CSV table of C-alpha atoms and ligand atoms in Angstrom, one decimal:
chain,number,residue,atom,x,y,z
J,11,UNK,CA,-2.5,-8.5,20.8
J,12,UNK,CA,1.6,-8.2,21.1
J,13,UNK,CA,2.6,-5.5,19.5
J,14,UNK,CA,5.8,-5.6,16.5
J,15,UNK,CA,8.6,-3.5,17.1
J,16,UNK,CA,10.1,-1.8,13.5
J,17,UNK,CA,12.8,0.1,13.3
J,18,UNK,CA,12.3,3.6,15.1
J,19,UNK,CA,8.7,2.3,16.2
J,20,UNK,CA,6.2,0.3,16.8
J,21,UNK,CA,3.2,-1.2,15.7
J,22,UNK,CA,0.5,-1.2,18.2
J,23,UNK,CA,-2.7,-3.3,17.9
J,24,UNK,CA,-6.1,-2.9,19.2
J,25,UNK,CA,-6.4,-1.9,23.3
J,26,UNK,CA,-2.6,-1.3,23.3
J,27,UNK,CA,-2.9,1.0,20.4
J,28,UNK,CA,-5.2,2.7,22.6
J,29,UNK,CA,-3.2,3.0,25.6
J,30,UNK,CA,0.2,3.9,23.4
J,31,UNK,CA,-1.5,6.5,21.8
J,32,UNK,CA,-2.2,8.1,24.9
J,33,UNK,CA,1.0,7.5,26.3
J,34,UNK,CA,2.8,8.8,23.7
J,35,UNK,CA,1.3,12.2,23.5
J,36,UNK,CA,1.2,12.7,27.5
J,37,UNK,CA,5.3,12.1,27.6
J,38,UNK,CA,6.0,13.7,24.2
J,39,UNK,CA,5.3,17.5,25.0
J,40,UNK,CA,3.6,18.3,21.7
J,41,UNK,CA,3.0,21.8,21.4
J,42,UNK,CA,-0.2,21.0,19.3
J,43,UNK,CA,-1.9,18.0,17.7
J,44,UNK,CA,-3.0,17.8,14.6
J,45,UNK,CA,-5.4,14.9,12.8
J,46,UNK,CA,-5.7,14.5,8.8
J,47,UNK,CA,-8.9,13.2,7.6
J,48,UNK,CA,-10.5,12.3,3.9
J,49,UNK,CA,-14.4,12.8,3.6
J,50,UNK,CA,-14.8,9.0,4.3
J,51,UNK,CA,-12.8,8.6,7.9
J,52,UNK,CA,-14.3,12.2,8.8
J,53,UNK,CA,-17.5,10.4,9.1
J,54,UNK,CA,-16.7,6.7,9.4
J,55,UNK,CA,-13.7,7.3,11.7
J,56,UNK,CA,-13.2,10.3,13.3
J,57,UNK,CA,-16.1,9.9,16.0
J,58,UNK,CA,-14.5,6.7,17.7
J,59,UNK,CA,-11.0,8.1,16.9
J,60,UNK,CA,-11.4,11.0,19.1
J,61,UNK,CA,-12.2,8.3,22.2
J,62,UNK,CA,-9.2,6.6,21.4
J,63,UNK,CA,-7.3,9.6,21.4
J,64,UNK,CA,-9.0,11.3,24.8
J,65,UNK,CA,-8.2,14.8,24.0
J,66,UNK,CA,-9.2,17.2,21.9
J,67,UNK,CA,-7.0,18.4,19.1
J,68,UNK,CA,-6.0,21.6,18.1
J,69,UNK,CA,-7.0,21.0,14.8
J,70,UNK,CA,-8.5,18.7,12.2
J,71,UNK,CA,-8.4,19.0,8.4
J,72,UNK,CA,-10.3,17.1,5.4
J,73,UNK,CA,-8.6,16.2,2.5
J,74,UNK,CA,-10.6,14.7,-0.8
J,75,UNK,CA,-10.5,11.1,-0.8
J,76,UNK,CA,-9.3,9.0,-3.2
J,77,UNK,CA,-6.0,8.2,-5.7
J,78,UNK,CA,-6.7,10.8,-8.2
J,79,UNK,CA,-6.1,13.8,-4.8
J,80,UNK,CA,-2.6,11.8,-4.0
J,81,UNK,CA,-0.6,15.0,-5.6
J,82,UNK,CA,1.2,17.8,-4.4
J,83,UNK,CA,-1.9,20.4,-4.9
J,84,UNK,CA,-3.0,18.6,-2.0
J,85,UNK,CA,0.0,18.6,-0.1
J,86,UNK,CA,0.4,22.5,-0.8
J,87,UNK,CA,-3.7,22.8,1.5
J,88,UNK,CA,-2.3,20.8,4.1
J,89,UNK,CA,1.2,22.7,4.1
J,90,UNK,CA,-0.7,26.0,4.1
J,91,UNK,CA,-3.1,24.4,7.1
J,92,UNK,CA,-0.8,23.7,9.5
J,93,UNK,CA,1.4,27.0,8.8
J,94,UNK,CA,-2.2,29.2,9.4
J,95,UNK,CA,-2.8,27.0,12.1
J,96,UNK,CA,0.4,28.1,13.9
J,97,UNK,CA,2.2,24.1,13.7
J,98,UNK,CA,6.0,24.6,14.7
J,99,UNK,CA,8.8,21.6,14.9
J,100,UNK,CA,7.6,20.2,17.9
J,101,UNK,CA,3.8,19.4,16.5
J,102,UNK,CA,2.4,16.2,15.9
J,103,UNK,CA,0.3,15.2,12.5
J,104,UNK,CA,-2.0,12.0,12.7
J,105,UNK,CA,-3.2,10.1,9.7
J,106,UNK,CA,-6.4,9.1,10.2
J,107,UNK,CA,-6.9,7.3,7.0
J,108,UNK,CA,-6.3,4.6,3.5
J,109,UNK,CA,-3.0,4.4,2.0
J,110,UNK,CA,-4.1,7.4,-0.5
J,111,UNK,CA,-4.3,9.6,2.9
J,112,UNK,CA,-1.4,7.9,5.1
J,113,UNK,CA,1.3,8.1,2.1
J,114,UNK,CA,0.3,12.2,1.9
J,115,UNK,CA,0.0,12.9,5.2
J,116,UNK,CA,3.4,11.0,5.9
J,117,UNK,CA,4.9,13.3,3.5
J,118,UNK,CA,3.7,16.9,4.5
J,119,UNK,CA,4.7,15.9,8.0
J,120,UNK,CA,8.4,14.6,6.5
J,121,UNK,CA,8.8,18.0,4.5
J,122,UNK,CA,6.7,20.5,7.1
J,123,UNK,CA,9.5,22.6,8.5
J,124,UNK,CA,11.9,20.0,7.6
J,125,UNK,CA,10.1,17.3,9.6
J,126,UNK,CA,7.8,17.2,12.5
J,127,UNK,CA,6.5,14.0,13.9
J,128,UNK,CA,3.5,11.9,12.3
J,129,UNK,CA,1.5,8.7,13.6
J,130,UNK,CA,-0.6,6.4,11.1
J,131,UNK,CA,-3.6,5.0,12.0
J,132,UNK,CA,-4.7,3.3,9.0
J,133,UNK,CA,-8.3,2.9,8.4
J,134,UNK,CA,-8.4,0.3,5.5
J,135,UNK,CA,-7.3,-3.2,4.8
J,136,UNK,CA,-4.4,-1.9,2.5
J,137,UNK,CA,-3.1,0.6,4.3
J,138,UNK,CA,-2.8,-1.5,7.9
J,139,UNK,CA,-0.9,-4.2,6.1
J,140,UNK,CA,0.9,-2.6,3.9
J,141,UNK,CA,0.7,1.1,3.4
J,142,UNK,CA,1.1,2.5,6.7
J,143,UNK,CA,4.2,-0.2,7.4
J,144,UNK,CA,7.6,0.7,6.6
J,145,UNK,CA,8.2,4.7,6.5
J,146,UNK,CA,7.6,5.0,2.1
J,147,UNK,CA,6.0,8.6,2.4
J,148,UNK,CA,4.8,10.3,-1.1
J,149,UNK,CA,2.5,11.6,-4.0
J,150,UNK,CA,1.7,10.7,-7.7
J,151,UNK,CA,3.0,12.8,-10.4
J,152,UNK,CA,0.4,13.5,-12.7
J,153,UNK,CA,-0.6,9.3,-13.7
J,154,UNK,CA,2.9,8.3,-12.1
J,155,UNK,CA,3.1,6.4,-9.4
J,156,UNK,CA,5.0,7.4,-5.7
J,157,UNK,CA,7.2,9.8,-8.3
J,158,UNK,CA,7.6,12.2,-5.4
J,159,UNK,CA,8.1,10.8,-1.9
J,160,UNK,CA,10.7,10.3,0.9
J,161,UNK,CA,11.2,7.2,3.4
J,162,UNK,CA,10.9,8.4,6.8
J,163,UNK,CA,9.1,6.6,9.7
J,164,UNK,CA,6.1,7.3,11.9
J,165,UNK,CA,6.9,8.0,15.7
J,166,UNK,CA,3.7,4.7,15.8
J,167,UNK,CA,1.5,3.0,13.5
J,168,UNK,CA,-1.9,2.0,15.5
J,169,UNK,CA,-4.1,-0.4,13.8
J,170,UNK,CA,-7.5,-0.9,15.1
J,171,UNK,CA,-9.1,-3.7,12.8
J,172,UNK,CA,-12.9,-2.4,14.1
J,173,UNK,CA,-12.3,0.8,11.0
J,174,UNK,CA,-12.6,-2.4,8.5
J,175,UNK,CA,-16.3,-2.7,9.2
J,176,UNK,CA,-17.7,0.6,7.2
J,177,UNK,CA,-15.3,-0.5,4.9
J,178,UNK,CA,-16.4,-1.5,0.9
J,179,UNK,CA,-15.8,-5.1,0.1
J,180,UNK,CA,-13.9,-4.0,-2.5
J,181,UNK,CA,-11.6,-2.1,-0.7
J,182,UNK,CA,-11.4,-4.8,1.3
J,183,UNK,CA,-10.1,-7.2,-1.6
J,184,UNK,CA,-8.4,-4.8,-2.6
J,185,UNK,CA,-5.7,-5.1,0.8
J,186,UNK,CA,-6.5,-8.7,0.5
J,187,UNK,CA,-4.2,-9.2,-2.8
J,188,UNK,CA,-1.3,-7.2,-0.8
J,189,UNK,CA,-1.9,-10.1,1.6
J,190,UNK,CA,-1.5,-12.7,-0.6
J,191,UNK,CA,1.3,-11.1,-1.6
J,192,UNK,CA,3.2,-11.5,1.4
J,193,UNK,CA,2.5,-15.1,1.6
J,194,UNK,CA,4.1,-15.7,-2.2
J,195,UNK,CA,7.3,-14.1,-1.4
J,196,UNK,CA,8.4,-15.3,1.5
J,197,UNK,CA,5.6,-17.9,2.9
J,198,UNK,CA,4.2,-20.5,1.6
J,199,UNK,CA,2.2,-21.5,4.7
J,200,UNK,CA,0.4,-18.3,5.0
J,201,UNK,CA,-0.5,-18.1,1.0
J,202,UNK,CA,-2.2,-21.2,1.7
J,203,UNK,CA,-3.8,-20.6,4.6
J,204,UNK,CA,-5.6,-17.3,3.4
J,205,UNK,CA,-6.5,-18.5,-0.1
J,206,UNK,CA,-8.4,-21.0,1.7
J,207,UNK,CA,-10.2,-19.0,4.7
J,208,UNK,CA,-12.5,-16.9,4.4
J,209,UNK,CA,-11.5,-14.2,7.7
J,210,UNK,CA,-8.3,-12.9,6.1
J,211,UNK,CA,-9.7,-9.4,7.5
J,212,UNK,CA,-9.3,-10.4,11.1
J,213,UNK,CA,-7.2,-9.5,13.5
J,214,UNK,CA,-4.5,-12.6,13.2
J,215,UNK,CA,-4.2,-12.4,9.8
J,216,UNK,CA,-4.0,-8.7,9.7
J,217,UNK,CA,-1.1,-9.1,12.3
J,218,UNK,CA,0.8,-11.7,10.4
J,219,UNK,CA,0.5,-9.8,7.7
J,220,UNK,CA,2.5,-6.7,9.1
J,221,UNK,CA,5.1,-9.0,10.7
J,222,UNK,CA,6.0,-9.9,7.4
J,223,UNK,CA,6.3,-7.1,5.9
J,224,UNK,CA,8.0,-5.3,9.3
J,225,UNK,CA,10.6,-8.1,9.0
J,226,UNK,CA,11.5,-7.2,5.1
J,227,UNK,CA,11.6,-3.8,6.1
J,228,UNK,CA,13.6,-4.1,9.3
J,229,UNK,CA,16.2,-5.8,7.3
J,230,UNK,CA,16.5,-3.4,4.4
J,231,UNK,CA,14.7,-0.2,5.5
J,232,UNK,CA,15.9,2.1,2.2
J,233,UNK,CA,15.3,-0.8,-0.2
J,234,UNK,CA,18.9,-1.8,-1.1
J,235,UNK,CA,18.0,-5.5,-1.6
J,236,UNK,CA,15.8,-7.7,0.4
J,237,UNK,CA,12.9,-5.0,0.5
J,238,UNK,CA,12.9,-4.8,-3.4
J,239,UNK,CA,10.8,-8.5,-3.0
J,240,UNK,CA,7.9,-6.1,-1.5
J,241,UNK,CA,7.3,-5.4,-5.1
J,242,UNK,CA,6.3,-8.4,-6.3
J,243,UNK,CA,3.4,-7.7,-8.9
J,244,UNK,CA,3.8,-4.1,-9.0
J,245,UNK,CA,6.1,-3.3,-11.9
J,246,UNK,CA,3.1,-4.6,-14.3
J,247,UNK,CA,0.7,-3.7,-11.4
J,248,UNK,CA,2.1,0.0,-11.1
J,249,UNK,CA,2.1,1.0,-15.0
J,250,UNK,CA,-1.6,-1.0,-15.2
J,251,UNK,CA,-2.6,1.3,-12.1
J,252,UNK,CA,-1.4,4.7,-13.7
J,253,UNK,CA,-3.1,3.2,-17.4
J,254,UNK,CA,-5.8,3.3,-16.2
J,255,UNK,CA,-5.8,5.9,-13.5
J,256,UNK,CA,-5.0,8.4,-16.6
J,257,UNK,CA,-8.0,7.1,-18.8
J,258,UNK,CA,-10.9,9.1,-19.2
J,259,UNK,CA,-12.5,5.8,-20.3
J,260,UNK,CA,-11.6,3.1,-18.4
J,261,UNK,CA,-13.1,2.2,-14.9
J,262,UNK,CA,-11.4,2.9,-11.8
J,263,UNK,CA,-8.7,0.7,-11.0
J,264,UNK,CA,-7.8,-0.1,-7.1
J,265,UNK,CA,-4.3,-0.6,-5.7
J,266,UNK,CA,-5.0,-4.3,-4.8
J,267,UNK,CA,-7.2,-5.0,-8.1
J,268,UNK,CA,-4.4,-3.9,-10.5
J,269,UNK,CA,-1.4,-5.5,-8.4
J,270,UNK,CA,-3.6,-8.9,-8.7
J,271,UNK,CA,-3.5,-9.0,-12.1
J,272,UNK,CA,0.4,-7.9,-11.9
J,273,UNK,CA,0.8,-11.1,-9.5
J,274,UNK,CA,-0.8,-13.4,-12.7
J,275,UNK,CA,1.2,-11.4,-15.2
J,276,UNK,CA,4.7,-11.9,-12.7
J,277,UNK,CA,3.7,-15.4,-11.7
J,278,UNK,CA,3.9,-16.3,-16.0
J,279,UNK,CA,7.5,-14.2,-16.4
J,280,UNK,CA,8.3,-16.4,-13.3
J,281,UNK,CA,7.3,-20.1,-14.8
J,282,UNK,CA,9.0,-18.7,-17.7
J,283,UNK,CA,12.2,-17.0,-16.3
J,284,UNK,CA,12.5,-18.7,-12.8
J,285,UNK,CA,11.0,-21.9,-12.9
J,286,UNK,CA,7.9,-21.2,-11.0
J,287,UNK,CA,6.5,-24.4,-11.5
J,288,UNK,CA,3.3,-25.0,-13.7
J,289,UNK,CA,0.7,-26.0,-11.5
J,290,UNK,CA,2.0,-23.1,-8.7
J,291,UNK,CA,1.5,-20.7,-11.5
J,292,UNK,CA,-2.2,-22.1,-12.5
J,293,UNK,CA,-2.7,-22.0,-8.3
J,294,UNK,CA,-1.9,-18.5,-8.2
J,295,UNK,CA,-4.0,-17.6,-11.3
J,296,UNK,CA,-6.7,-19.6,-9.8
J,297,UNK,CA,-6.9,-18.1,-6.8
J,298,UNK,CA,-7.0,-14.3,-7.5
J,299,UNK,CA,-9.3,-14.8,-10.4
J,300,UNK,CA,-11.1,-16.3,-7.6
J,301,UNK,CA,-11.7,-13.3,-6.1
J,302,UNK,CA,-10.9,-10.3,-8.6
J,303,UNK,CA,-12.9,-9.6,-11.8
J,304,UNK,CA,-10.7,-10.8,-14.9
J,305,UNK,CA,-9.8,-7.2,-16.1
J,306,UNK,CA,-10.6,-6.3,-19.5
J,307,UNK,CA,-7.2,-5.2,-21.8
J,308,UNK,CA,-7.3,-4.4,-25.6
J,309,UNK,CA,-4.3,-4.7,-27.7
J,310,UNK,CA,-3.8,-1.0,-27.3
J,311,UNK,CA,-4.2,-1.0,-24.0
J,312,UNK,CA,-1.4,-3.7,-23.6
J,313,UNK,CA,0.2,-1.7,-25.6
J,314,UNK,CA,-0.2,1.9,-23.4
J,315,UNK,CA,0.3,0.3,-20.5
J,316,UNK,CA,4.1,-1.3,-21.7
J,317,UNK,CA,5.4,2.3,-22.8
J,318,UNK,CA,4.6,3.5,-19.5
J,319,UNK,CA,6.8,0.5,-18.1
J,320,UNK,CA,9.8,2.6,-18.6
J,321,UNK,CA,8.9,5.1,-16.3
J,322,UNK,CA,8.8,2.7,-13.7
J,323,UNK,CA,10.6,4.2,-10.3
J,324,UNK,CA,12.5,0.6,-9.8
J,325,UNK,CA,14.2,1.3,-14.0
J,326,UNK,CA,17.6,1.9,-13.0
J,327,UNK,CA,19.7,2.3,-16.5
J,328,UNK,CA,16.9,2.2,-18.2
J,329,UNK,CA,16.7,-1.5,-17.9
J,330,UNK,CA,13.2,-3.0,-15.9
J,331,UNK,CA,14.3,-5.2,-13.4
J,332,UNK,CA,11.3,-7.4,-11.8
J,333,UNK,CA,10.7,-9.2,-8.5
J,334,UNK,CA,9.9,-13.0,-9.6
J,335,UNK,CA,9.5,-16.4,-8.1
J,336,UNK,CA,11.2,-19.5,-7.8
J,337,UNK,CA,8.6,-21.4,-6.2
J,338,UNK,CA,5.6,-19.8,-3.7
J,339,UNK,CA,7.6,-18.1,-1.0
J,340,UNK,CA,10.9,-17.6,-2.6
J,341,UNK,CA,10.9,-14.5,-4.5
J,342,UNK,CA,14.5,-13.5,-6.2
J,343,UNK,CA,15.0,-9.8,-7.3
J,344,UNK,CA,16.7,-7.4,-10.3
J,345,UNK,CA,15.6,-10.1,-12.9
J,346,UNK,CA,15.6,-8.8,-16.2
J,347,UNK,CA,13.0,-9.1,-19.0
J,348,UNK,CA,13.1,-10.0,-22.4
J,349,UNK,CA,10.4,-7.6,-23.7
J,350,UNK,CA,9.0,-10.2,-26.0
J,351,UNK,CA,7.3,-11.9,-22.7
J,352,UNK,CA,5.1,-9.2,-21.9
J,353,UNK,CA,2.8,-10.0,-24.4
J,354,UNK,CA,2.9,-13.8,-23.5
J,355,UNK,CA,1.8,-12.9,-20.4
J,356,UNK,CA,-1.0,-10.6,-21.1
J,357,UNK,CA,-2.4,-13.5,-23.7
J,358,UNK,CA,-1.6,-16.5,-20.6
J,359,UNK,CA,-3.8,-13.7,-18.0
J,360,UNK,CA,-6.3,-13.2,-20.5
J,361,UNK,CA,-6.6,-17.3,-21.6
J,362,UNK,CA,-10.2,-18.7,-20.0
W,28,NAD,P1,-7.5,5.0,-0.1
W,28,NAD,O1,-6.7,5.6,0.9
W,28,NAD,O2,-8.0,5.7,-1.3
W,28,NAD,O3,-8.8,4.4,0.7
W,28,NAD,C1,-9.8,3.7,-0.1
W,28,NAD,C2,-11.2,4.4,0.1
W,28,NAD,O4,-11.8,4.0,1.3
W,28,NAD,C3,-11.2,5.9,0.1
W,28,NAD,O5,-12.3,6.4,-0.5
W,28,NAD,C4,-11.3,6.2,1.6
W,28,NAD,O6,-11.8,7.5,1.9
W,28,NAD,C5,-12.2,5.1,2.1
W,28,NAD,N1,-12.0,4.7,3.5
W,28,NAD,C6,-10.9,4.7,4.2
W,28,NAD,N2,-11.1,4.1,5.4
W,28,NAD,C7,-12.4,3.8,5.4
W,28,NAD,C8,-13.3,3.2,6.4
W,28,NAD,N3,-12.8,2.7,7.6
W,28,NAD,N4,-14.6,3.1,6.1
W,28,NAD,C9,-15.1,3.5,5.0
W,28,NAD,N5,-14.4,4.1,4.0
W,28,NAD,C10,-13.0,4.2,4.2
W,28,NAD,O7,-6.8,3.6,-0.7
W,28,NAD,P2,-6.0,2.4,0.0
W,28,NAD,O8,-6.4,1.2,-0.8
W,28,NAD,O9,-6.1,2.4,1.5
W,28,NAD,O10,-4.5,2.8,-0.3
W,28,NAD,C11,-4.0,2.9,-1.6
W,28,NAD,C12,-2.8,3.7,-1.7
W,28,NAD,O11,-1.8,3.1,-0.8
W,28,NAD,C13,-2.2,3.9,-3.0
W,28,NAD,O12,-1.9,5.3,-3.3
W,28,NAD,C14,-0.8,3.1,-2.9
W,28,NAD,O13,0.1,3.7,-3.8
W,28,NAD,C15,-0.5,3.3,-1.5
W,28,NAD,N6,0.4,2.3,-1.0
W,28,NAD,C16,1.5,2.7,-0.3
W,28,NAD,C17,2.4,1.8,0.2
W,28,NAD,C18,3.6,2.2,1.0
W,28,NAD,O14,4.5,1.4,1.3
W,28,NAD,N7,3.7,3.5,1.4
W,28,NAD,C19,2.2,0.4,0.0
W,28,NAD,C20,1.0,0.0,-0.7
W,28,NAD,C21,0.1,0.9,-1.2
């Protein structure tokens, strides 16, 4: 598969990832090699990793898996890792790994001696079409989303769409709703082609799905503008993640799940604010309730999940300014939001 040139780098797909990889580190005179693991991709990964890679490196290092290990405490055992293991400027960090794994790993290797070079290989849905794409590099803050972070870009990104196989289905879905996503901002063609096909996970899909995002990215890399449509569905989705990523008693929340409901809860402020017509709106809440559980919110949930709003990373004086659509695959940006919708949309999401 032809491989996507970004801005400092590429993306490399299946045999040429492969042959890249190994390029890359023969002509790159690393003075050691380093791979970041979770306890998932140690075992489901790692094994055919290392005969992509065809070398042994100097080290490898396990992080916990999952959201709730995306903060600095984990950052400071990788930090302290690499300085026992003796990694100077010119050593190289691979992120063998989810989103969870490739935003932290990005990070140390950003902020390790000022910078030393990093490679993603993403191992889930998510994290090959979206995560791994575009150089945003970070950690949570207690519940808070990506507080702490930096945008710098990998030296490659090597996606190798075989790691999807020991993968959950619903970690699966879960990349599937940033999918979708890039279909209602910016193409209406693709939307409708994966809400009706049933291989979204393969390798076409997968590919269109990074060229989209690549291009956004390309043409605004620090998020000035044109990148700010990325983030369609996350300003609900983002404070709905940390809700419930903070409760003791609600279930876990994925990435994907809790953006899907943003994308229903975006799609009304849209039909409202932006003229998203009526039946596009119905489509789109169709279609994700389709294939996401209809999530459960009390009135003080709602409620919860509105305060944290404001400490939303996009506020900038103190105002929350949303991504919404016009029509499927024409997303405008810094739209502002009379705070009496919220609640309108929560009661259109939660209407049978
Ligand atoms: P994740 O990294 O937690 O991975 C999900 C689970 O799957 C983990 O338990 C992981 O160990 C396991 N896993 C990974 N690969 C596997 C495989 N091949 N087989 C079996 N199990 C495997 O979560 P995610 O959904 O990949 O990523 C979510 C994160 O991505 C969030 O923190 C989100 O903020 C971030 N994100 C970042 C960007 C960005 O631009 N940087 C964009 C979107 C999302």
């Amino acid at each position: 598969m032809e491989s996507i040139k970004s801005l400092a780098y590429e993306v490399h797909m299946e045999e040429l990832a492969e042959a890249s990889l190994r390029q890359h580190i023969a002509k790159s005179d690393y003075s050691s090699v380093f791979v970041l693991v979770d306890e998932n991709t140690t075992v489901h990964c790692l094994p055919r990793f290392m005969h992509k890679l065809g070398m042994t490196p100097n080290a490898i290092h396990e992080i916990k898996a999952g959201e709730v290990h995306k903060h600095i405490g984990t950052c400071s055992l990788v930090w302290e890792w690499l300085s026992e293991q003796g990694a100077d400027r010119k050593s190289l960090l691979i992120n063998l790994g989810g989103g969870v794994l490739t935003d932290l790993g990005g990070f140390v290797a950003s902020t390790f001696k000022r910078g030393i070079d990093f490679i993603n290989v993403p191992t889930t849905l998510l994290a090959m079409v979206d995560a791994s794409i575009g150089g945003k590099t970070g950690v949570d803050l207690g519940a808070l989303k990506n507080q702490i972070g930096v945008i710098n870009q990998p030296q490659m990104v090597l996606v190798f769409p075989e790691f999807l196989e020991t993968l959950e289905p619903r970690q699966i879905r879960s990349g599937f709703a940033e999918m979708l996503k890039h279909g209602l901002i910016i193409d209406a063609a693709y939307w409708n082609a994966l809400r009706t096909t049933e291989n979204f996970a393969d390798g076409k899909c997968i590919q269109q799905s990074i060229a989209i995002k690549n291009d956004v990215v390309c043409q605004d890399p620090t998020e000035k503008g044109l990148r700010k449509i990325l983030n369609f569905g996350h300003t609900l989705g983002h404070a709905i993640e940390s809700y419930f990523l903070e409760s003791k008693t609600k279930p876990t929340l994925l990435h994907g799940e809790a953006i899907a409901v943003g994308m229903i809860l975006e799609g009304y402020l849209s039909h409202e604010l932006k003229g998203l017509s009526k039946l596009s709106l119905q489509e789109i809440k169709d279609t994700f309730l389709t294939h996401f559980d209809r999530v459960d919110f009390t009135q003080a949930d709602i409620e919860a999940i509105l305060r944290l709003l404001i400490y939303d990373k996009k506020n900038s004086h103190g105002e929350v300014n949303f991504v919404l659509l016009q029509a499927i695959g024409n997303a405008v940006t810094d739209v502002k939001v009379p705070e009496n919708l919220f609640e309108k949309a929560f009661a259109y999401y939660k209407e049978v």
